[in-house]
Structure formats: structure tokens, C-alpha cells
Amino acid sequence: MTFNHVVQFLQTLAPLAHLTPAEISILKTPHHLHQAELHLNGKKYPAFRIQFNNARGPYKGGIRFHPEVNEDEVKSLAFWMTLKTAVADIPFGGGKGGVIVDPKTLNEKELQVLSRAYVRAFADHLGSNIDIPAPDVYTNGQIMAWMLDEYEQQVGYHDPGMITGKPLELGGSLVRDIATALGGVFVLEEAVKKLKFKGKRIAIQGFGNAGMNAAKLLAQRGFTIIAVSDSKGGVFDAKGLNVDEVVKIKDNTGSVQNYSSGKKMSNEELLTLDCDILVPSALSEVITEKNADAVKAKIVLELANGPTTPEADKILHRNNILVLPDILANAGGVTVSYFEWVQNQSGYYWKEEEVRARLREKMTEAFGKLWSAWEGKKYDFRTATYIHAVKKVLAAERLRGKV
Ligand code: NAD
């Protein structure tokens, strides 16, 4: 999504959320746009750290390494992080970072040099009470570990809470690896209760961290996973797939499509399959005005970021389909990042059951507040979520005397 879309989005939201021009101006203005050039093997790699809003707490957001990173996109992502942390009700603001690089062209040593260079470039602006990065596209726990080490060398003291998504040995949190999927499952369970929804048949697009863990967790809870897919395509069985078997096939052969007792299907077919719950967990903008009318699910759980276009959203709403929007549905990841930070700040580490219980509490509370705010409204649940988020950010700005 471009930043122009963000601005348009705020203008559309303004009459519904009763936003004044001054409030819109605050919401659309990033606090800091930091830029640098990272040097590696005689080449220069443009890098960004965008600190969008910290009215509710330190800036928070991942760092992605990707050839198509650009400042406009990082700015949009930092804006959405501001809303996501508000929806999850965790005391953070929004930020995002990126480096324009194809990490597949780098060996491990080069990746480490680049990760350390990123931190050196932005160290003055990072810290557990300033701005807290995390993994994103093509960055992982090892990269967070190098970044933490570089930061601590720069400042001269331990500060594990300056970054999240770390390996456990360096202060990471239990459950972080499945947190996005687990948080989504908790939200879905709450929605199912509210709607007294009986449907159990689930189709999941994407079989990575979000999609695969969602498939496992939902199957354990008695749902029937009838279709899953990855970038090569999907597989379907109306009677239900054996999820453990699909995971093995994916690990051994590289694609879920090699699961032999199902029928192959394309990613496009999966989205309009006859199912009860659809879980887009891969790419953005896959449900569009072209296919939205054909979506048969009654609930869409957006584990991916931005899988539904605004035009498609209107169609789904008209067709009485409940969309559990990304900034709520996939906020389990940033919520457990917050728990990681809390554990780092206190130097006391929680057991797995404690992290799970606290995540359930946070997601259930977030959903409950949004549902109450939405009941009886003409607009869709996503709009209610956005209104709630911008109001929370503005309430903090108001108390600070900025509005
Ligand atoms: P991942 O890289 O682990 O997995 C991505 C999956 O998508 C893979 O199975 C891949 O095969 C599949 N895929 C790629 N191209 C596809 C295509 N054209 N059609 C269908 N499937 C395709 O990524 P992830 O961490 O699971 O992230 C997935 C989505 O969830 C992204 O939108 C991401 O922004 C969002 N998300 C993830 C987290 C997290 O903590 N992992 C948190 C918030 C949001």
C-alpha cells in the first residue's frame, strides 16, 4: 500500500470517526524519517528507519531486507504498526525499517555485516525506551541477535529489550514462534462465540509461519482444515486434510501440493472454495473486487497483512461476511513481542503457559472492546477497528497537549 492510500484512507475515515483536520494532520505525519547508506563489499545499500508515532509508547516495528523495499512503503507500514499496537492495547507506538537488498545474494558473513551496519547507522535512535525493532520479511532471530550485539557494543551496556524476536538464549520469549497464528485463533474463537457460528470447514492460503501454525492450532481445536496452499498451489479434501501429514510433505518436498490424498487446486480456487472460514495467510491484495463476490466463507480471518482490497471489503460486507481485520487478527505477533520486552525489562522470564494465557487475555479483551464498539453500527467491523485505533492514538496525543 502506498502512503497516498494511507492518506486517502484517513480522509474516508474522517467523517465516521469525527476527525478534525488537525487530528488528521497528526495521524498522517510521521515523526522521523531516518535514512542511511550501508556499505558492504564496495556497494551501497539504502536503509530506512521510520518512526511514525510514539504517543502511546516507544516506536515498534520490524525491519525487512528486500529488493523492493522503498521509503513510501516503509512509511505506510509504520503507520499501520501505530494502529496495530493501539488495537492490541500494548504500550508502544509504530515504526518500521528496511534495507533495499536481495538477502539471497549475500552469504551469512555478509548478512551479519549488513545487519550490524544497520544498527550502527541508526543506534542513536534505537533503544528499549525509544524504538524497538523486530524481524519482518527476510529477517529472523539470528539477525536480531547480531543487531542486539552490535547495539550493546555501541552503547556499552546490556539492553535486550531494544529488539524483539530474539533467540531464547538472548532473551527471546517462549511462544513467539507461533504467536501470530495463536493470537488469530483466539480472535476467531471469540468471533465464533459471538456469532454462535457452527461452521468448522477452514481454507488457509499460505503455509508459512502464520498459515502452517494456524492449520496446526485449528486442527487441534476440532476445526476441519479442508484446503491449504503455498506459492506452488493448493491441496483440498472435503473430508479434511491430515495437517501433520501436510506439514511433513511440505518439509520433505517443498510444497503442500505433493500431499497425495487430496485434490490439487490453485490459490485462486482456494479463495472461493465452499468453506466456512477463510484464512488468507500469505500475500496482500488477494481478495479483490474480481473475486470477492465468489467468496463463500462466512468469516475471513486476515493473518496476512492487507489481503483484502477496499473495494473487495465493501462486497464482503454487503454479502454479510465478517472480516476479522489484519491489525487485530495478526496482532498476536507484536503482542508477544511486547511480552518479550516486558520480560527483558524485568529480567524475569515466563513459562510457556503464562505467555499463552496472557496472549489469550490480550486478544480476547481487544476483540471484546471492538465488538462492543461495533454492535449496531452500519459500517463493517474493520472500520470499527480503525476508528477505535485512531481514537486511542489521538487520546494519547490529546493528553500530551498535541491536539
Ligand atoms: P512466511 O514466509 O513464513 O510464509 C509465507 C507463505 O506464503 C509460504 O507458505 C509461501 O509459500 C506462501 N506464498 C508465497 N507466495 C504465495 C502465493 N502467490 N500464493 C499463495 N501462497 C504463497 O511468512 P509469514 O510470516 O507466514 O507471513 C505471512 C503473512 O502474514 C504476511 O502477510 C505477513 O506480513 C503476515 N504476518 C506475519 C507475522 C508473523 O509473525 N509471521 C506477523 C504479522 C503478519
Short mmCIF file of C-alpha atoms and ligand atoms in Angstrom, two decimals:
data_model
loop_
_atom_site.label_atom_id
_atom_site.label_comp_id
_atom_site.label_asym_id
_atom_site.label_seq_id
_atom_site.Cartn_x
_atom_site.Cartn_y
_atom_site.Cartn_z
CA MET A 1 0.00 0.00 0.00
CA THR A 2 1.35 3.41 -0.89
CA PHE A 3 1.34 6.29 1.56
CA ASN A 4 -1.18 8.07 -0.69
CA HIS A 5 -3.55 5.22 0.11
CA VAL A 6 -2.97 5.83 3.82
CA VAL A 7 -3.88 9.50 3.39
CA GLN A 8 -6.99 8.59 1.36
CA PHE A 9 -7.90 6.03 4.00
CA LEU A 10 -7.74 8.67 6.74
CA GLN A 11 -9.88 11.03 4.70
CA THR A 12 -12.50 8.31 4.22
CA LEU A 13 -12.42 7.50 7.93
CA ALA A 14 -12.64 11.17 8.99
CA PRO A 15 -16.45 11.63 8.87
CA LEU A 16 -17.11 8.29 10.61
CA ALA A 17 -14.55 8.89 13.36
CA HIS A 18 -15.40 12.64 13.51
CA LEU A 19 -11.78 13.60 12.90
CA THR A 20 -10.84 17.27 12.67
CA PRO A 21 -8.28 18.47 10.08
CA ALA A 22 -5.76 18.94 12.94
CA GLU A 23 -6.29 15.34 14.05
CA ILE A 24 -5.90 14.02 10.51
CA SER A 25 -2.70 16.01 10.22
CA ILE A 26 -1.30 14.40 13.40
CA LEU A 27 -2.31 10.92 12.28
CA LYS A 28 -0.74 11.21 8.83
CA THR A 29 2.53 12.85 9.83
CA PRO A 30 5.46 10.55 10.67
CA HIS A 31 7.66 11.85 13.47
CA HIS A 32 11.04 10.91 11.98
CA LEU A 33 12.26 9.58 8.64
CA HIS A 34 15.80 8.27 9.17
CA GLN A 35 17.85 7.25 6.15
CA ALA A 36 21.34 5.85 5.68
CA GLU A 37 23.55 4.10 3.15
CA LEU A 38 25.01 0.83 4.36
CA HIS A 39 28.37 -0.14 2.85
CA LEU A 40 29.18 -3.76 2.03
CA ASN A 41 31.83 -5.08 -0.39
CA GLY A 42 32.14 -1.70 -2.11
CA LYS A 43 28.38 -1.48 -2.68
CA LYS A 44 25.89 0.86 -1.04
CA TYR A 45 22.53 -0.31 0.27
CA PRO A 46 19.88 2.32 1.10
CA ALA A 47 18.36 1.77 4.54
CA PHE A 48 15.43 3.32 6.40
CA ARG A 49 14.06 3.56 9.90
CA ILE A 50 10.76 5.36 10.07
CA GLN A 51 9.39 6.36 13.46
CA PHE A 52 5.77 7.14 12.85
CA ASN A 53 4.15 7.85 16.18
CA ASN A 54 5.18 7.30 19.81
CA ALA A 55 2.29 8.94 21.67
CA ARG A 56 1.42 5.60 23.33
CA GLY A 57 4.96 4.30 23.89
CA PRO A 58 8.28 3.58 22.16
CA TYR A 59 8.18 3.12 18.39
CA LYS A 60 7.76 -0.55 17.47
CA GLY A 61 8.04 -2.36 14.16
CA GLY A 62 10.03 -4.86 12.11
CA ILE A 63 12.98 -4.47 9.76
CA ARG A 64 12.70 -6.04 6.33
CA PHE A 65 15.51 -6.90 3.91
CA HIS A 66 14.05 -6.96 0.41
CA PRO A 67 14.97 -5.62 -3.05
CA GLU A 68 11.60 -3.88 -3.34
CA VAL A 69 11.76 -2.00 -0.05
CA ASN A 70 11.13 1.72 -0.54
CA GLU A 71 10.64 4.65 1.78
CA ASP A 72 6.99 5.15 0.86
CA GLU A 73 6.12 1.55 1.72
CA VAL A 74 8.10 1.60 4.98
CA LYS A 75 6.21 4.76 5.94
CA SER A 76 2.85 3.09 5.27
CA LEU A 77 3.87 0.02 7.27
CA ALA A 78 4.98 2.23 10.16
CA PHE A 79 1.57 3.92 10.10
CA TRP A 80 -0.21 0.55 10.29
CA MET A 81 2.02 -0.50 13.20
CA THR A 82 0.82 2.59 15.07
CA LEU A 83 -2.77 1.38 14.68
CA LYS A 84 -1.91 -2.27 15.41
CA THR A 85 -0.25 -1.55 18.76
CA ALA A 86 -3.25 0.62 19.67
CA VAL A 87 -5.72 -2.16 18.80
CA ALA A 88 -3.70 -4.72 20.76
CA ASP A 89 -3.59 -2.20 23.62
CA ILE A 90 0.12 -2.57 24.22
CA PRO A 91 2.14 0.49 25.30
CA PHE A 92 4.00 1.00 22.05
CA GLY A 93 3.77 3.29 19.05
CA GLY A 94 4.53 2.48 15.44
CA GLY A 95 7.69 2.28 13.37
CA LYS A 96 9.23 0.21 10.60
CA GLY A 97 12.59 -0.32 8.96
CA GLY A 98 14.02 -1.70 5.78
CA VAL A 99 17.08 -2.18 3.61
CA ILE A 100 16.95 -2.33 -0.18
CA VAL A 101 18.85 -5.58 -0.67
CA ASP A 102 18.26 -9.06 -2.00
CA PRO A 103 19.42 -11.08 1.00
CA LYS A 104 19.55 -14.24 -1.14
CA THR A 105 22.62 -12.79 -2.86
CA LEU A 106 24.50 -12.48 0.46
CA ASN A 107 26.35 -15.19 2.38
CA GLU A 108 25.94 -15.45 6.15
CA LYS A 109 29.00 -13.34 6.90
CA GLU A 110 27.81 -10.55 4.60
CA LEU A 111 24.35 -10.69 6.12
CA GLN A 112 25.90 -10.21 9.55
CA VAL A 113 28.00 -7.24 8.34
CA LEU A 114 24.90 -5.62 6.82
CA SER A 115 22.78 -6.23 9.96
CA ARG A 116 25.46 -4.66 12.16
CA ALA A 117 25.84 -1.73 9.75
CA TYR A 118 22.09 -1.08 10.03
CA VAL A 119 22.30 -0.81 13.78
CA ARG A 120 25.40 1.41 13.69
CA ALA A 121 23.61 3.74 11.28
CA PHE A 122 20.52 4.13 13.49
CA ALA A 123 21.86 3.33 17.00
CA ASP A 124 21.21 6.85 18.31
CA HIS A 125 17.52 6.41 17.53
CA LEU A 126 17.07 2.87 18.91
CA GLY A 127 16.76 1.53 22.46
CA SER A 128 14.29 -0.27 24.71
CA ASN A 129 12.58 3.01 25.61
CA ILE A 130 12.99 4.69 22.22
CA ASP A 131 12.39 2.37 19.27
CA ILE A 132 12.24 -1.43 19.30
CA PRO A 133 12.70 -3.31 16.00
CA ALA A 134 11.74 -6.94 15.29
CA PRO A 135 12.00 -9.43 12.40
CA ASP A 136 9.99 -8.91 9.23
CA VAL A 137 10.31 -10.13 5.64
CA TYR A 138 13.68 -11.97 5.25
CA THR A 139 14.96 -11.08 8.71
CA ASN A 140 14.97 -13.57 11.57
CA GLY A 141 16.11 -14.37 15.12
CA GLN A 142 19.78 -14.66 14.15
CA ILE A 143 19.69 -11.21 12.55
CA MET A 144 18.05 -9.82 15.71
CA ALA A 145 20.87 -11.43 17.76
CA TRP A 146 23.58 -9.72 15.66
CA MET A 147 21.69 -6.43 15.86
CA LEU A 148 21.38 -6.69 19.64
CA ASP A 149 25.07 -7.47 19.98
CA GLU A 150 26.05 -4.51 17.80
CA TYR A 151 23.76 -2.17 19.72
CA GLU A 152 25.13 -3.28 23.08
CA GLN A 153 28.68 -2.76 21.81
CA GLN A 154 27.77 0.75 20.70
CA VAL A 155 26.11 1.80 23.96
CA GLY A 156 28.32 -0.22 26.31
CA TYR A 157 25.64 -1.91 28.40
CA HIS A 158 23.07 -4.72 28.13
CA ASP A 159 19.70 -3.70 26.74
CA PRO A 160 17.97 -6.87 25.49
CA GLY A 161 14.63 -5.05 25.25
CA MET A 162 15.95 -2.89 22.39
CA ILE A 163 14.87 -5.56 19.89
CA THR A 164 12.35 -8.44 19.92
CA GLY A 165 12.10 -11.74 18.08
CA LYS A 166 15.45 -12.73 19.59
CA PRO A 167 16.54 -16.34 20.14
CA LEU A 168 15.59 -17.63 23.61
CA GLU A 169 19.25 -17.69 24.71
CA LEU A 170 19.49 -13.91 24.30
CA GLY A 171 16.21 -13.06 25.99
CA GLY A 172 13.57 -14.12 23.47
CA SER A 173 10.13 -15.21 24.65
CA LEU A 174 8.54 -18.62 24.55
CA VAL A 175 5.57 -18.81 22.16
CA ARG A 176 6.91 -16.01 19.88
CA ASP A 177 7.31 -18.54 17.05
CA ILE A 178 3.58 -19.32 16.91
CA ALA A 179 2.27 -16.08 18.40
CA THR A 180 0.73 -14.62 15.24
CA ALA A 181 -1.25 -17.76 14.48
CA LEU A 182 -2.22 -18.34 18.12
CA GLY A 183 -3.42 -14.75 18.54
CA GLY A 184 -5.51 -15.15 15.36
CA VAL A 185 -7.00 -18.37 16.68
CA PHE A 186 -8.02 -16.65 19.93
CA VAL A 187 -9.73 -13.87 17.95
CA LEU A 188 -11.50 -16.39 15.76
CA GLU A 189 -12.74 -18.35 18.79
CA GLU A 190 -14.23 -15.16 20.23
CA ALA A 191 -15.95 -14.29 16.95
CA VAL A 192 -17.35 -17.82 16.65
CA LYS A 193 -18.81 -17.49 20.17
CA LYS A 194 -20.38 -14.09 19.45
CA LEU A 195 -21.94 -15.26 16.20
CA LYS A 196 -22.87 -18.70 17.62
CA PHE A 197 -21.23 -19.89 14.43
CA LYS A 198 -21.31 -23.64 13.82
CA GLY A 199 -19.17 -23.89 10.65
CA LYS A 200 -15.94 -25.84 11.04
CA ARG A 201 -14.55 -26.07 7.49
CA ILE A 202 -11.45 -23.93 7.03
CA ALA A 203 -9.38 -22.99 3.97
CA ILE A 204 -5.94 -21.43 4.54
CA GLN A 205 -3.90 -19.61 1.90
CA GLY A 206 -0.17 -19.69 2.71
CA PHE A 207 1.64 -22.36 4.68
CA GLY A 208 4.49 -20.47 6.35
CA ASN A 209 4.82 -19.22 9.91
CA ALA A 210 1.29 -17.81 10.04
CA GLY A 211 -0.62 -20.30 7.85
CA MET A 212 1.02 -23.55 8.91
CA ASN A 213 0.79 -22.79 12.63
CA ALA A 214 -2.83 -21.69 12.20
CA ALA A 215 -3.59 -25.01 10.45
CA LYS A 216 -2.00 -26.99 13.30
CA LEU A 217 -3.68 -25.00 16.08
CA LEU A 218 -7.11 -25.02 14.45
CA ALA A 219 -6.95 -28.75 13.70
CA GLN A 220 -6.06 -29.38 17.36
CA ARG A 221 -9.19 -27.42 18.32
CA GLY A 222 -11.56 -29.56 16.28
CA PHE A 223 -11.81 -27.49 13.10
CA THR A 224 -11.57 -29.32 9.76
CA ILE A 225 -8.85 -27.94 7.53
CA ILE A 226 -10.20 -28.68 4.05
CA ALA A 227 -7.64 -26.75 1.97
CA VAL A 228 -4.19 -25.20 2.31
CA SER A 229 -1.78 -23.70 -0.20
CA ASP A 230 1.69 -22.29 -0.71
CA SER A 231 3.32 -20.39 -3.57
CA LYS A 232 3.21 -23.51 -5.80
CA GLY A 233 -0.54 -24.05 -5.31
CA GLY A 234 -3.03 -25.73 -3.01
CA VAL A 235 -4.48 -29.04 -1.97
CA PHE A 236 -8.07 -29.83 -1.00
CA ASP A 237 -10.02 -32.62 0.68
CA ALA A 238 -13.65 -32.03 1.65
CA LYS A 239 -13.30 -34.61 4.44
CA GLY A 240 -10.35 -32.74 5.93
CA LEU A 241 -6.60 -32.86 5.40
CA ASN A 242 -4.28 -34.62 7.81
CA VAL A 243 -2.41 -31.47 8.86
CA ASP A 244 0.57 -33.28 10.44
CA GLU A 245 1.00 -35.20 7.21
CA VAL A 246 0.79 -32.00 5.11
CA VAL A 247 3.47 -30.41 7.32
CA LYS A 248 5.75 -33.42 6.73
CA ILE A 249 5.14 -33.32 2.96
CA LYS A 250 5.86 -29.58 2.89
CA ASP A 251 9.10 -30.11 4.85
CA ASN A 252 10.24 -33.05 2.73
CA THR A 253 9.20 -31.95 -0.77
CA GLY A 254 8.91 -28.17 -0.56
CA SER A 255 5.19 -27.95 -1.35
CA VAL A 256 1.85 -28.90 0.18
CA GLN A 257 0.71 -29.84 -3.32
CA ASN A 258 2.56 -33.15 -3.05
CA TYR A 259 0.12 -34.34 -0.37
CA SER A 260 -1.23 -37.33 -2.25
CA SER A 261 -4.66 -37.96 -0.76
CA GLY A 262 -6.05 -34.54 -1.70
CA LYS A 263 -7.09 -32.85 -4.90
CA LYS A 264 -4.78 -30.15 -6.28
CA MET A 265 -6.22 -26.67 -6.55
CA SER A 266 -4.92 -23.22 -7.45
CA ASN A 267 -4.52 -20.38 -4.97
CA GLU A 268 -7.35 -18.53 -6.75
CA GLU A 269 -9.70 -21.51 -6.40
CA LEU A 270 -8.90 -21.82 -2.71
CA LEU A 271 -10.13 -18.29 -2.03
CA THR A 272 -13.60 -19.00 -3.41
CA LEU A 273 -13.88 -22.57 -2.13
CA ASP A 274 -17.06 -23.73 -0.41
CA CYS A 275 -15.87 -23.41 3.20
CA ASP A 276 -16.97 -21.70 6.42
CA ILE A 277 -13.84 -19.78 7.39
CA LEU A 278 -11.17 -18.40 5.06
CA VAL A 279 -7.72 -17.59 6.43
CA PRO A 280 -5.54 -15.60 4.00
CA SER A 281 -2.02 -16.03 5.41
CA ALA A 282 0.30 -15.22 2.55
CA LEU A 283 0.13 -12.17 0.32
CA SER A 284 -1.58 -8.80 0.31
CA GLU A 285 -4.43 -7.88 -2.06
CA VAL A 286 -5.60 -11.40 -2.93
CA ILE A 287 -9.30 -10.76 -2.27
CA THR A 288 -10.24 -8.13 -4.81
CA GLU A 289 -13.36 -6.77 -6.49
CA LYS A 290 -12.89 -9.55 -9.09
CA ASN A 291 -13.29 -12.50 -6.71
CA ALA A 292 -14.95 -11.06 -3.58
CA ASP A 293 -18.49 -11.86 -4.74
CA ALA A 294 -17.47 -15.51 -5.14
CA VAL A 295 -16.11 -15.87 -1.57
CA LYS A 296 -18.32 -18.44 0.18
CA ALA A 297 -16.80 -18.35 3.65
CA LYS A 298 -18.82 -16.51 6.30
CA ILE A 299 -15.75 -15.41 8.30
CA VAL A 300 -12.42 -14.17 6.94
CA LEU A 301 -9.51 -14.21 9.40
CA GLU A 302 -6.78 -11.96 7.97
CA LEU A 303 -3.49 -13.36 9.22
CA ALA A 304 -1.71 -11.81 6.22
CA ASN A 305 -1.23 -8.05 6.12
CA GLY A 306 -3.66 -6.33 3.75
CA PRO A 307 -5.11 -9.38 1.94
CA THR A 308 -8.41 -7.60 1.12
CA THR A 309 -8.64 -4.53 -1.09
CA PRO A 310 -11.01 -1.71 -0.02
CA GLU A 311 -13.32 -2.48 -2.97
CA ALA A 312 -13.48 -6.17 -2.00
CA ASP A 313 -14.16 -5.19 1.59
CA LYS A 314 -17.37 -3.43 0.57
CA ILE A 315 -18.53 -6.52 -1.32
CA LEU A 316 -17.78 -8.87 1.60
CA HIS A 317 -19.65 -6.57 3.98
CA ARG A 318 -22.63 -6.42 1.61
CA ASN A 319 -22.61 -10.24 1.48
CA ASN A 320 -22.73 -10.38 5.27
CA ILE A 321 -19.25 -11.87 5.62
CA LEU A 322 -17.42 -10.95 8.83
CA VAL A 323 -13.82 -9.88 8.17
CA LEU A 324 -11.54 -10.04 11.20
CA PRO A 325 -9.07 -7.38 10.05
CA ASP A 326 -5.31 -7.82 9.94
CA ILE A 327 -4.45 -5.23 12.59
CA LEU A 328 -6.45 -7.32 15.07
CA ALA A 329 -6.19 -10.84 13.61
CA ASN A 330 -2.38 -10.89 13.30
CA ALA A 331 -1.58 -8.71 16.33
CA GLY A 332 -0.58 -11.79 18.36
CA GLY A 333 2.96 -11.44 16.99
CA VAL A 334 3.51 -7.90 18.24
CA THR A 335 1.72 -8.73 21.49
CA VAL A 336 4.18 -11.49 22.34
CA SER A 337 6.97 -9.12 21.24
CA TYR A 338 5.63 -6.81 23.93
CA PHE A 339 5.73 -9.70 26.43
CA GLU A 340 9.32 -10.35 25.38
CA TRP A 341 10.15 -6.70 26.10
CA VAL A 342 8.38 -6.84 29.49
CA GLN A 343 10.40 -9.95 30.42
CA ASN A 344 13.62 -8.23 29.28
CA GLN A 345 12.84 -5.09 31.27
CA SER A 346 12.17 -7.09 34.44
CA GLY A 347 14.85 -9.73 33.87
CA TYR A 348 12.33 -12.44 34.79
CA TYR A 349 11.18 -15.00 32.24
CA TRP A 350 7.73 -16.57 32.00
CA LYS A 351 6.75 -20.18 31.40
CA GLU A 352 5.04 -21.13 28.15
CA GLU A 353 1.63 -21.49 29.77
CA GLU A 354 1.89 -18.00 31.21
CA VAL A 355 2.71 -16.45 27.84
CA ARG A 356 -0.19 -18.32 26.21
CA ALA A 357 -2.64 -17.30 28.94
CA ARG A 358 -1.60 -13.65 28.75
CA LEU A 359 -1.87 -13.68 24.97
CA ARG A 360 -5.37 -15.13 25.19
CA GLU A 361 -6.32 -12.44 27.68
CA LYS A 362 -4.97 -9.62 25.49
CA MET A 363 -6.56 -10.85 22.27
CA THR A 364 -9.89 -11.61 23.92
CA GLU A 365 -10.01 -8.18 25.53
CA ALA A 366 -9.09 -6.44 22.28
CA PHE A 367 -11.78 -8.33 20.38
CA GLY A 368 -14.41 -7.72 23.09
CA LYS A 369 -13.82 -3.96 23.10
CA LEU A 370 -14.04 -3.76 19.33
CA TRP A 371 -17.16 -5.90 19.19
CA SER A 372 -18.95 -3.70 21.74
CA ALA A 373 -17.92 -0.58 19.84
CA TRP A 374 -19.20 -2.11 16.59
CA GLU A 375 -22.53 -3.57 17.66
CA GLY A 376 -25.44 -1.80 15.99
CA LYS A 377 -23.24 0.17 13.56
CA LYS A 378 -23.93 0.25 9.83
CA TYR A 379 -20.26 0.11 8.83
CA ASP A 380 -18.14 -3.04 8.82
CA PHE A 381 -16.08 -4.49 11.67
CA ARG A 382 -12.83 -3.35 10.05
CA THR A 383 -13.99 0.26 10.09
CA ALA A 384 -14.91 -0.10 13.78
CA THR A 385 -11.39 -1.44 14.42
CA TYR A 386 -9.76 1.51 12.64
CA ILE A 387 -11.94 4.06 14.42
CA HIS A 388 -11.06 2.52 17.79
CA ALA A 389 -7.33 2.56 16.93
CA VAL A 390 -7.15 6.16 15.73
CA LYS A 391 -9.13 7.33 18.75
CA LYS A 392 -6.69 5.63 21.10
CA VAL A 393 -3.73 7.30 19.41
CA LEU A 394 -5.49 10.66 19.46
CA ALA A 395 -6.46 10.29 23.13
CA ALA A 396 -2.77 9.90 24.00
CA GLU A 397 -1.87 12.87 21.77
CA ARG A 398 -4.56 14.96 23.43
CA LEU A 399 -3.30 14.18 26.94
CA ARG A 400 0.15 15.22 25.79
CA GLY A 401 -1.30 18.53 24.62
CA LYS A 402 -0.53 17.86 20.97
CA VAL A 403 -4.15 18.10 19.72
P1 NAD B 1 6.31 -17.00 5.55
O1 NAD B 1 7.35 -16.54 4.62
O2 NAD B 1 6.66 -17.86 6.70
O3 NAD B 1 5.19 -17.81 4.71
C1 NAD B 1 4.57 -17.28 3.59
C2 NAD B 1 3.75 -18.39 2.93
O4 NAD B 1 3.07 -17.84 1.81
C3 NAD B 1 4.59 -19.54 2.39
O5 NAD B 1 3.93 -20.76 2.64
C4 NAD B 1 4.61 -19.29 0.89
O6 NAD B 1 4.73 -20.47 0.14
C5 NAD B 1 3.24 -18.69 0.70
N1 NAD B 1 3.12 -17.95 -0.55
C6 NAD B 1 4.03 -17.17 -1.16
N2 NAD B 1 3.54 -16.74 -2.34
C7 NAD B 1 2.29 -17.24 -2.42
C8 NAD B 1 1.27 -17.16 -3.40
N3 NAD B 1 1.46 -16.48 -4.53
N4 NAD B 1 0.11 -17.78 -3.15
C9 NAD B 1 -0.06 -18.48 -2.02
N5 NAD B 1 0.86 -18.62 -1.08
C10 NAD B 1 2.01 -18.01 -1.29
O7 NAD B 1 5.54 -15.69 6.01
P2 NAD B 1 4.64 -15.49 7.31
O8 NAD B 1 5.47 -14.99 8.40
O9 NAD B 1 3.76 -16.67 7.49
O10 NAD B 1 3.76 -14.26 6.83
C11 NAD B 1 2.59 -14.45 6.02
C12 NAD B 1 1.74 -13.21 6.11
O11 NAD B 1 1.41 -12.96 7.46
C13 NAD B 1 2.38 -11.94 5.59
O12 NAD B 1 1.37 -11.12 5.02
C14 NAD B 1 2.89 -11.28 6.84
O13 NAD B 1 3.04 -9.88 6.70
C15 NAD B 1 1.79 -11.64 7.80
N6 NAD B 1 2.23 -11.54 9.21
C16 NAD B 1 3.12 -12.43 9.73
C17 NAD B 1 3.52 -12.29 11.04
C18 NAD B 1 4.48 -13.25 11.68
O14 NAD B 1 4.74 -13.10 12.89
N7 NAD B 1 4.99 -14.24 10.97
C19 NAD B 1 3.02 -11.23 11.84
C20 NAD B 1 2.09 -10.35 11.27
C21 NAD B 1 1.71 -10.52 9.95
#
